[in-house]
C-alpha positions as CSV (number, residue, x, y, z in Angstrom):
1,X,5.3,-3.2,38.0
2,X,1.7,-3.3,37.1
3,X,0.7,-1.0,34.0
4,X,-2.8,-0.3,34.1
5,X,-2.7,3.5,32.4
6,X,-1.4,3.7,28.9
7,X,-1.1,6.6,26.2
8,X,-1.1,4.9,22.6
9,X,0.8,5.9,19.7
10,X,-0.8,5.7,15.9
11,X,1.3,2.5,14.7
12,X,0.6,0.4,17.2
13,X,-3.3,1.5,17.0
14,X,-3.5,1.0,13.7
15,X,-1.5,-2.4,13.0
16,X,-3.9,-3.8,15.9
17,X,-6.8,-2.7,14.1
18,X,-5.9,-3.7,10.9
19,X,-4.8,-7.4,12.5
20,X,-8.2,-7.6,14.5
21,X,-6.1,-7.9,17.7
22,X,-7.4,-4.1,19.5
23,X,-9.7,-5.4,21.9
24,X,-6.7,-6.4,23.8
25,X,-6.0,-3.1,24.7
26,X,-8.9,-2.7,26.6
27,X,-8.7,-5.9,28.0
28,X,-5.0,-5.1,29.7
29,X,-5.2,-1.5,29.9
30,X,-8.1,0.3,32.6
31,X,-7.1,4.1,30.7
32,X,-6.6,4.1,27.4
33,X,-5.7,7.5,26.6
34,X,-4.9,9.1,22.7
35,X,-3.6,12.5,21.8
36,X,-5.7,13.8,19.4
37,X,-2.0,14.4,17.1
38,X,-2.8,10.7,17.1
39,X,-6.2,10.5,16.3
40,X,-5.7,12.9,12.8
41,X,-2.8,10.5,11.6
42,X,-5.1,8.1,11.7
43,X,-8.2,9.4,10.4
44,X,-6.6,11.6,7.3
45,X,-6.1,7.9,5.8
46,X,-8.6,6.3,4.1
47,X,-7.7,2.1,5.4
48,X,-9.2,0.1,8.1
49,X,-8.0,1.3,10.6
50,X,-9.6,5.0,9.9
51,X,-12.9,3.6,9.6
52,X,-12.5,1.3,12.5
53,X,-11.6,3.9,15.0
54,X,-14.8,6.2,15.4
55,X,-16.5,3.3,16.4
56,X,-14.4,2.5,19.5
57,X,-15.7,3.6,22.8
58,X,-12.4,2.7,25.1
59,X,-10.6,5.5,23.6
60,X,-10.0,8.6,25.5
61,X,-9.0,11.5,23.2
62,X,-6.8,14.0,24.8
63,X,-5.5,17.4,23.3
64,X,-1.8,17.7,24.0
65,X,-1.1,21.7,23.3
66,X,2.4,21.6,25.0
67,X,5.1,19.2,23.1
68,X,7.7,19.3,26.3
69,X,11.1,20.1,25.4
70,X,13.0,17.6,26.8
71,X,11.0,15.4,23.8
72,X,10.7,18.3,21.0
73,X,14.8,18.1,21.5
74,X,14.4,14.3,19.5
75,X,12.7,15.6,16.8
76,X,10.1,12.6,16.3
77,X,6.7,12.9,14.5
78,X,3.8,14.7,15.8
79,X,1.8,11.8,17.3
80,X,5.2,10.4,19.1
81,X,6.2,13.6,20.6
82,X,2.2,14.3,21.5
83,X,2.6,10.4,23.1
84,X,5.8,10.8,25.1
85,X,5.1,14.6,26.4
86,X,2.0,13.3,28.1
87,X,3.5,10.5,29.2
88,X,6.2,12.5,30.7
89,X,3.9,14.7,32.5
90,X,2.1,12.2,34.0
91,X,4.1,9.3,35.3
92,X,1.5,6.9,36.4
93,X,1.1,6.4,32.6
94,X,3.4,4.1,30.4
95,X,3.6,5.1,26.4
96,X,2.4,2.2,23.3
97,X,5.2,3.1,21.0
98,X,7.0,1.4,18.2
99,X,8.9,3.7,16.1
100,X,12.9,2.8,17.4
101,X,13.6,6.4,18.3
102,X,10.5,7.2,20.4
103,X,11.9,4.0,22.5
104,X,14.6,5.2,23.0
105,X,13.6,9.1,23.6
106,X,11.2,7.6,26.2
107,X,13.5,5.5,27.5
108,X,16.3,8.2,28.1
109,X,13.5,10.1,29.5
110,X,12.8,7.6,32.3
111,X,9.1,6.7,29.9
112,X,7.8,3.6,30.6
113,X,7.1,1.9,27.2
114,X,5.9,-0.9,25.4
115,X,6.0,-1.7,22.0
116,X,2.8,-3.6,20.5
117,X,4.5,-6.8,20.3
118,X,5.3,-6.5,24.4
119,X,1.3,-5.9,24.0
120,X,1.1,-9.7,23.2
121,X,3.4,-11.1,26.0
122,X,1.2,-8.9,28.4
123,X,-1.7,-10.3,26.4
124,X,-0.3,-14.3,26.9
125,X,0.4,-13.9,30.7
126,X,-3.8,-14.1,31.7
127,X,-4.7,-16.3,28.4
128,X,-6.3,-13.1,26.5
129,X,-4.0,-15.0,23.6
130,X,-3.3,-19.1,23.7
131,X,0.1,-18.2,22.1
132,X,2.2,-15.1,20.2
133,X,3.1,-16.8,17.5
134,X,-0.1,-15.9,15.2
135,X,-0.7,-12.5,16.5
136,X,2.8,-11.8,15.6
137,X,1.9,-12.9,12.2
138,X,-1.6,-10.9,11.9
139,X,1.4,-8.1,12.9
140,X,2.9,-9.2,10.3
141,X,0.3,-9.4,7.8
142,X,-1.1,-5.7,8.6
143,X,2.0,-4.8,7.4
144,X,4.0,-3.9,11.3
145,X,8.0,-4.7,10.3
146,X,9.3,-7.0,12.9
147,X,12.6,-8.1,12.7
148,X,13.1,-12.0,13.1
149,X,15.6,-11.5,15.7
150,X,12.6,-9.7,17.4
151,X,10.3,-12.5,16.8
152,X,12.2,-15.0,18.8
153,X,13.2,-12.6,21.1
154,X,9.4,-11.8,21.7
155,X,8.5,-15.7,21.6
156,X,11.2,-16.3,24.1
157,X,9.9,-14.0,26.6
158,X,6.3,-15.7,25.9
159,X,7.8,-19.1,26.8
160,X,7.1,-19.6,23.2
């Protein structure tokens, strides 16, 4: 299944601005929408990745007024349950999540997601990236916890 519509979550925005890798999203992604729950966590920090963000044009900002129940029942933070309600009521989108329960509330809620190191495998496939192995590590170094089990795993899949 092609993904060509995504709804992005705050960590993965702001460990791929802070690791200089963001202009992949718009390079794999033709709607790029985030929930403006999103957009506040962001912006009430003062890092890179706050004043990196009003200056990108790919972003579509959406309100989300409505947290849907079937997600409000996970209890997850406001940008996650503003990321997976939309995503829920509009199937042709997939959702850019990291934390471990969003996953898995998406998951259970028949989401499509991706986390941002699946962003790099997607990013491998047409040579936007040469290899994973250093964007994992400017993951890494803009502070994005990735287990080393999840390294190889992510490598593997990269025919890394």
């Amino acid at each position: 299944m092609s993904i060509s519509r995504v709804i992005v979550n705050s960590s993965p925005l702001i460990v791929l601005l802070k690791s200089q890798q963001a202009q992949l999203i718009p390079q794999l992604f033709t709607e790029i929408l985030v929930p403006s729950g999103v957009i506040e966590e962001i912006t009430t920090k003062n890092d890179t990745a706050s004043k990196l963000l009003p200056s990108i044009s790919w972003i579509q900002t959406v309100e989300v007024k409505i947290i849907v129940p079937e997600v409000a029942a996970w209890d997850l933070g406001k940008g996650e349950s503003q990321v997976l309600s939309l995503a829920l009521q509009n199937s042709e989108f997939a959702a850019i999540v990291d934390d471990r329960a969003a996953r898995r509330c998406g998951q259970a809620l028949g989401i499509t997601t991706i986390g941002t190191g699946g962003l790099l495998i997607l990013a491998k496939r047409p040579g936007l990236i040469a290899s994973i192995s250093p964007a994992i590590q400017a993951l890494r170094d803009a502070d994005l916890w990735l287990s080393d089990t999840l390294v190889e795993l992510l490598k593997q899949q990269a025919g890394e």
